[in-house]
């Protein structure tokens, strides 16, 4: 039944993320690590999860270290970005620093078609 209903599958994934995130903050940590949290989510579910992360940051002063390729999440949630390519840090700073970076990988990533869609 779940396999034949993509909306149900996404709803279950969102619920798993929210429960997992809740479990990780129950002990009031200073930092939480998330690995590709919005992978497999539709844009609405990903946006809802980003909003949840932002609320916990504002209300609990929670720092979130998030590995993501989701440019919308970068734009909506992250105040600092570290770009890693070929196992090394190639740029770090805010989104504006990423846009201004002269590193070829960073330029391709942030100025490519997906970057243009996410950042306009």
Steps between C-alpha positions, in 0.01 A plus 500: 500500500777748589692424180196582288428827682789748467326762716467253787864403460609866527270559799656203679850631422413844640359342816815287542715813466299698751503216753874443446573870537287512814686202645832672433409821685323353803820523708545871411824469302694803379552349155318247282645327194272428202603308189293584190182545705282613209605228257197319365258773604281704271553879511214550749630235742855634466378853567309385807811326635714809431246709692520257793881526509473880490251506788727290719795722412308814601331366811770271640811661348564158347792477260438260214782353294330382183648313206280582202492542125159668528560858392160610628593375848827691478313817414224452759690362799875549485686807620839353416599261223813291457548364148701178477629368168752223443531446877604856579334824604488725194289785641324606817284784618150623438308444179636825359854365548400190304362714218819707487740205528740457212548129565396314181295237686316757711431714193360199311285396796358837600481660156374193311137441406402371846674788672325751277166341584567505875656845521349681202 
